[in-house]
Each structure stands twice: as C-alpha cells, then as structure tokens.
PDB file of C-alpha atoms in Angstrom:
ATOM      1  CA  MET A   1      14.813   2.979  -0.731  1.00 78.00           C
ATOM      2  CA  TYR A   2      14.580  -0.430  -2.273  1.00 85.00           C
ATOM      3  CA  THR A   3      15.382  -1.441  -5.821  1.00 92.00           C
ATOM      4  CA  GLN A   4      12.469  -2.784  -7.837  1.00 93.00           C
ATOM      5  CA  GLU A   5      13.733  -6.328  -7.299  1.00 94.00           C
ATOM      6  CA  GLN A   6      14.171  -5.776  -3.541  1.00 94.00           C
ATOM      7  CA  ALA A   7      10.655  -4.315  -3.267  1.00 93.00           C
ATOM      8  CA  LYS A   8       9.267  -7.331  -5.134  1.00 95.00           C
ATOM      9  CA  GLN A   9      11.068  -9.705  -2.765  1.00 96.00           C
ATOM     10  CA  LEU A  10       9.857  -7.723   0.247  1.00 96.00           C
ATOM     11  CA  ARG A  11       6.236  -8.051  -0.918  1.00 96.00           C
ATOM     12  CA  LYS A  12       6.751 -11.779  -1.463  1.00 97.00           C
ATOM     13  CA  ASP A  13       8.242 -12.144   2.035  1.00 98.00           C
ATOM     14  CA  PHE A  14       5.326 -10.158   3.482  1.00 98.00           C
ATOM     15  CA  TRP A  15       2.695 -12.475   1.989  1.00 97.00           C
ATOM     16  CA  ILE A  16       4.632 -15.628   2.939  1.00 97.00           C
ATOM     17  CA  LEU A  17       4.895 -14.451   6.537  1.00 98.00           C
ATOM     18  CA  PHE A  18       1.231 -13.409   6.492  1.00 96.00           C
ATOM     19  CA  GLY A  19       0.298 -16.939   5.420  1.00 94.00           C
ATOM     20  CA  LYS A  20       2.297 -18.357   8.315  1.00 94.00           C
ATOM     21  CA  ARG A  21       0.648 -15.910  10.713  1.00 95.00           C
ATOM     22  CA  CYS A  22      -2.779 -17.052   9.502  1.00 94.00           C
ATOM     23  CA  GLN A  23      -1.918 -20.654  10.381  1.00 91.00           C
ATOM     24  CA  VAL A  24      -2.103 -19.818  14.090  1.00 93.00           C
ATOM     25  CA  VAL A  25      -5.402 -17.894  13.967  1.00 93.00           C
ATOM     26  CA  PRO A  26      -7.938 -19.967  15.941  1.00 92.00           C
ATOM     27  CA  GLU A  27     -10.873 -18.908  13.727  1.00 92.00           C
ATOM     28  CA  LEU A  28      -9.067 -20.279  10.667  1.00 90.00           C
ATOM     29  CA  GLN A  29      -8.265 -23.685  12.175  1.00 87.00           C
ATOM     30  CA  GLY A  30      -9.973 -26.627  10.514  1.00 83.00           C
ATOM     31  CA  ARG A  31     -10.812 -24.772   7.318  1.00 82.00           C
ATOM     32  CA  SER A  32      -9.840 -26.413   4.054  1.00 78.00           C
ATOM     33  CA  LYS A  33      -8.956 -22.956   2.730  1.00 82.00           C
ATOM     34  CA  LYS A  34      -7.757 -20.108   4.921  1.00 86.00           C
ATOM     35  CA  TRP A  35      -9.916 -17.459   3.251  1.00 90.00           C
ATOM     36  CA  VAL A  36     -12.876 -17.386   0.858  1.00 90.00           C
ATOM     37  CA  LEU A  37     -11.289 -14.657  -1.339  1.00 91.00           C
ATOM     38  CA  TYR A  38     -12.012 -15.619  -4.965  1.00 85.00           C
ATOM     39  CA  ASP A  39     -14.361 -18.477  -4.064  1.00 89.00           C
ATOM     40  CA  THR A  40     -17.415 -16.470  -2.955  1.00 92.00           C
ATOM     41  CA  LYS A  41     -19.696 -18.476  -5.283  1.00 92.00           C
ATOM     42  CA  ILE A  42     -20.990 -15.131  -6.652  1.00 94.00           C
ATOM     43  CA  SER A  43     -19.798 -14.278 -10.151  1.00 92.00           C
ATOM     44  CA  GLY A  44     -17.733 -11.105 -10.319  1.00 95.00           C
ATOM     45  CA  LEU A  45     -17.488 -10.721  -6.531  1.00 96.00           C
ATOM     46  CA  ASP A  46     -14.222 -11.344  -4.705  1.00 96.00           C
ATOM     47  CA  LEU A  47     -12.777 -10.665  -1.274  1.00 97.00           C
ATOM     48  CA  LYS A  48      -9.296  -9.152  -1.337  1.00 97.00           C
ATOM     49  CA  PHE A  49      -6.400  -7.891   0.720  1.00 98.00           C
ATOM     50  CA  GLU A  50      -4.382  -4.899  -0.480  1.00 98.00           C
ATOM     51  CA  VAL A  51      -1.275  -3.444   1.151  1.00 98.00           C
ATOM     52  CA  ASP A  52       0.963  -0.725  -0.271  1.00 97.00           C
ATOM     53  CA  ARG A  53       3.230   2.098   0.895  1.00 97.00           C
ATOM     54  CA  GLN A  54       0.366   4.171   2.364  1.00 98.00           C
ATOM     55  CA  SER A  55      -2.274   1.829   3.731  1.00 98.00           C
ATOM     56  CA  ALA A  56      -3.810  -1.602   4.111  1.00 99.00           C
ATOM     57  CA  LYS A  57      -7.286  -2.529   2.882  1.00 99.00           C
ATOM     58  CA  VAL A  58      -9.667  -5.448   3.242  1.00 98.00           C
ATOM     59  CA  MET A  59     -12.358  -5.383   0.587  1.00 98.00           C
ATOM     60  CA  ILE A  60     -15.174  -6.778  -1.429  1.00 98.00           C
ATOM     61  CA  GLU A  61     -14.487  -6.138  -5.097  1.00 98.00           C
ATOM     62  CA  LEU A  62     -17.065  -6.307  -7.851  1.00 98.00           C
ATOM     63  CA  ASN A  63     -15.148  -6.849 -11.061  1.00 96.00           C
ATOM     64  CA  HIS A  64     -17.690  -7.949 -13.647  1.00 94.00           C
ATOM     65  CA  ARG A  65     -16.461  -6.770 -17.061  1.00 92.00           C
ATOM     66  CA  ASN A  66     -19.933  -5.617 -18.075  1.00 94.00           C
ATOM     67  CA  GLU A  67     -20.401  -2.190 -16.495  1.00 95.00           C
ATOM     68  CA  SER A  68     -24.185  -2.382 -16.157  1.00 96.00           C
ATOM     69  CA  LYS A  69     -23.974  -5.808 -14.475  1.00 95.00           C
ATOM     70  CA  ARG A  70     -21.211  -4.566 -12.166  1.00 96.00           C
ATOM     71  CA  LEU A  71     -23.151  -1.444 -11.146  1.00 97.00           C
ATOM     72  CA  ASP A  72     -26.352  -3.466 -10.744  1.00 96.00           C
ATOM     73  CA  ALA A  73     -24.492  -5.851  -8.429  1.00 96.00           C
ATOM     74  CA  PHE A  74     -23.146  -2.861  -6.474  1.00 98.00           C
ATOM     75  CA  GLU A  75     -26.698  -1.518  -5.996  1.00 97.00           C
ATOM     76  CA  LYS A  76     -27.866  -4.927  -4.805  1.00 97.00           C
ATOM     77  CA  LEU A  77     -24.934  -5.129  -2.400  1.00 97.00           C
ATOM     78  CA  GLN A  78     -25.849  -1.691  -1.007  1.00 98.00           C
ATOM     79  CA  ARG A  79     -29.234  -3.056   0.088  1.00 97.00           C
ATOM     80  CA  TYR A  80     -27.346  -5.114   2.664  1.00 98.00           C
ATOM     81  CA  LYS A  81     -25.172  -2.255   3.891  1.00 98.00           C
ATOM     82  CA  PRO A  82     -26.244  -2.546   7.560  1.00 98.00           C
ATOM     83  CA  LEU A  83     -25.454  -6.277   7.583  1.00 98.00           C
ATOM     84  CA  LEU A  84     -22.125  -5.887   5.777  1.00 98.00           C
ATOM     85  CA  GLU A  85     -21.028  -3.063   8.069  1.00 98.00           C
ATOM     86  CA  ALA A  86     -21.880  -4.943  11.284  1.00 98.00           C
ATOM     87  CA  GLY A  87     -18.864  -4.895  13.575  1.00 97.00           C
ATOM     88  CA  PHE A  88     -17.107  -2.103  11.680  1.00 98.00           C
ATOM     89  CA  GLU A  89     -17.077   0.843  14.071  1.00 96.00           C
ATOM     90  CA  ASN A  90     -16.717   3.443  11.312  1.00 96.00           C
ATOM     91  CA  GLY A  91     -18.588   1.531   8.630  1.00 98.00           C
ATOM     92  CA  LEU A  92     -17.110   0.681   5.256  1.00 99.00           C
ATOM     93  CA  VAL A  93     -16.090   2.825   2.286  1.00 99.00           C
ATOM     94  CA  TRP A  94     -18.398   2.299  -0.711  1.00 99.00           C
ATOM     95  CA  ASP A  95     -16.620   3.159  -3.975  1.00 98.00           C
ATOM     96  CA  PHE A  96     -18.697   2.473  -7.088  1.00 96.00           C
ATOM     97  CA  LEU A  97     -15.857   3.417  -9.457  1.00 97.00           C
ATOM     98  CA  TYR A  98     -12.248   2.492  -8.828  1.00 97.00           C
ATOM     99  CA  VAL A  99      -9.798   2.292 -11.726  1.00 96.00           C
ATOM    100  CA  ARG A 100      -6.981  -0.196 -11.263  1.00 93.00           C
ATOM    101  CA  GLU A 101      -3.472   0.479 -12.582  1.00 91.00           C
ATOM    102  CA  SER A 102      -4.374  -1.826 -15.477  1.00 94.00           C
ATOM    103  CA  GLY A 103      -7.228   0.524 -16.415  1.00 94.00           C
ATOM    104  CA  GLU A 104      -9.908  -1.963 -15.350  1.00 95.00           C
ATOM    105  CA  GLU A 105     -12.919  -0.387 -13.645  1.00 97.00           C
ATOM    106  CA  VAL A 106     -14.261  -2.110 -10.532  1.00 98.00           C
ATOM    107  CA  CYS A 107     -16.497  -1.352  -7.554  1.00 98.00           C
ATOM    108  CA  ARG A 108     -15.073  -1.688  -4.061  1.00 98.00           C
ATOM    109  CA  VAL A 109     -16.432  -1.867  -0.539  1.00 99.00           C
ATOM    110  CA  PHE A 110     -13.610  -1.721   1.957  1.00 99.00           C
ATOM    111  CA  VAL A 111     -12.134  -0.867   5.308  1.00 99.00           C
ATOM    112  CA  GLU A 112      -8.782   0.898   5.246  1.00 99.00           C
ATOM    113  CA  GLN A 113      -6.045   1.740   7.715  1.00 99.00           C
ATOM    114  CA  GLN A 114      -3.891   4.653   6.607  1.00 98.00           C
ATOM    115  CA  GLY A 115      -0.276   4.948   7.732  1.00 98.00           C
ATOM    116  CA  PHE A 116       0.749   1.364   7.092  1.00 98.00           C
ATOM    117  CA  ASP A 117       3.760   0.866   4.818  1.00 98.00           C
ATOM    118  CA  ILE A 118       4.578  -2.592   3.483  1.00 98.00           C
ATOM    119  CA  HIS A 119       8.254  -1.558   3.307  1.00 96.00           C
ATOM    120  CA  ARG A 120       8.394  -1.100   7.088  1.00 97.00           C
ATOM    121  CA  GLN A 121       8.842  -4.586   8.441  1.00 97.00           C
ATOM    122  CA  ASN A 122       8.351  -3.364  12.003  1.00 98.00           C
ATOM    123  CA  GLN A 123       4.716  -2.608  11.026  1.00 99.00           C
ATOM    124  CA  TRP A 124       4.044  -6.073   9.660  1.00 99.00           C
ATOM    125  CA  PRO A 125       2.596  -7.544  12.887  1.00 98.00           C
ATOM    126  CA  ASP A 126       0.094  -4.663  13.094  1.00 99.00           C
ATOM    127  CA  ILE A 127      -0.737  -4.962   9.398  1.00 99.00           C
ATOM    128  CA  PHE A 128      -1.285  -8.718   9.780  1.00 98.00           C
ATOM    129  CA  ASN A 129      -3.638  -8.129  12.719  1.00 98.00           C
ATOM    130  CA  PHE A 130      -5.573  -5.486  10.766  1.00 99.00           C
ATOM    131  CA  LEU A 131      -5.948  -7.768   7.747  1.00 98.00           C
ATOM    132  CA  ILE A 132      -6.949 -10.835   9.761  1.00 98.00           C
ATOM    133  CA  ASP A 133      -9.388  -9.089  12.109  1.00 98.00           C
ATOM    134  CA  ASN A 134     -11.149  -7.209   9.335  1.00 98.00           C
ATOM    135  CA  MET A 135     -11.288 -10.051   6.812  1.00 98.00           C
ATOM    136  CA  LEU A 136     -12.804 -12.322   9.457  1.00 97.00           C
ATOM    137  CA  LYS A 137     -15.575  -9.743   9.998  1.00 98.00           C
ATOM    138  CA  LEU A 138     -16.128  -8.939   6.329  1.00 98.00           C
ATOM    139  CA  GLU A 139     -16.090 -12.595   5.295  1.00 97.00           C
ATOM    140  CA  SER A 140     -18.520 -13.548   8.067  1.00 96.00           C
ATOM    141  CA  ASN A 141     -20.893 -10.705   7.183  1.00 98.00           C
ATOM    142  CA  LEU A 142     -20.813 -11.607   3.491  1.00 97.00           C
ATOM    143  CA  MET A 143     -21.404 -15.305   4.180  1.00 96.00           C
ATOM    144  CA  GLU A 144     -24.582 -14.411   6.105  1.00 97.00           C
ATOM    145  CA  ILE A 145     -26.110 -12.943   2.945  1.00 96.00           C
ATOM    146  CA  ARG A 146     -24.242 -14.931   0.293  1.00 96.00           C
ATOM    147  CA  ASP A 147     -27.064 -17.228  -0.785  1.00 96.00           C
ATOM    148  CA  VAL A 148     -29.657 -14.493  -1.200  1.00 96.00           C
ATOM    149  CA  LEU A 149     -27.109 -12.166  -2.807  1.00 95.00           C
ATOM    150  CA  LYS A 150     -26.041 -14.914  -5.219  1.00 95.00           C
ATOM    151  CA  GLU A 151     -29.655 -15.396  -6.239  1.00 96.00           C
ATOM    152  CA  GLU A 152     -30.108 -11.653  -6.805  1.00 94.00           C
ATOM    153  CA  ILE A 153     -26.852 -11.165  -8.721  1.00 93.00           C
ATOM    154  CA  ASP A 154     -26.497 -14.441 -10.610  1.00 89.00           C
ATOM    155  CA  GLY A 155     -30.205 -15.124 -11.005  1.00 79.00           C
TER     156      GLY A 155
END
C-alpha cells in the first residue's frame, strides 16, 4: 500500500510518463495540442481520461451546470450514437447520470477497461495504449459531428 503522498506522486508520475508516451504517437505528430480534451468548442462538453485502482476510461463528459441543458445535450448526442460508436467493437457506455466525488452531476459516454490499476506500474504501458487508441477513435468520431452538434447544443 502507498501513503496518500506516495499515491499522489505515483499519479503525477503516471501522467508525466503518459505525456511522454504521447509524444511518439504518429497520429499526434504535428498537432499544436496533443488532445482536444477541454477545447471541443461545444459548451459543457469535454473529452477526458480517467484512471483509478479498478479501471481506465476514455470519455465524453457533459458537465453543464443546468440539468435540463445537460440532459438536452445528452439526448442530442444520442442521435449520433452510431457515428460516435464507430470503431468501438462493444459500443460505448451511455450514462445520463454520474455523480462525481464532489457531488456534481454529469452525463458520460465512455469506453472502459476493467482490471487496470494505476498503482501497478507494470500495467502502465497497456493503460497508455488503451487510453491513446480509444481517445484517438473517440476524438475523431466527435470531430466528424462537432460542427452540427455545436449548432444543436449551443444554438
């Protein structure tokens, strides 16, 4: 087991090494930013990575503070389910209500790999590959519909 400080440092080391791993990904070469993440150009819609002691996730998160706007955006996103799930053998998980540790309610659309543990450094190469491969797909799929989705969500 790790102390709280050791676990914090381990997470920091993980993300630093992940950033270095991303530098050698051919699909990310020449980009001004490695990933779109918070810069989707759609208000309240972000792309995120999440890794903990049980799993790794790559996701779209709808985090608009206004519940009706957030749920409306989720419904609009669902219209493009076939396009968003392209390339994902088992589809994506569509969760219209996820409560963060902070108590904030969000909607999530994600792909998850169970069995990954951020504390197991021997798993890091596999976790990195999972995150990179799936974010490339999810980001590409979202970018195909971004303009029309932005118009529908942001008006």
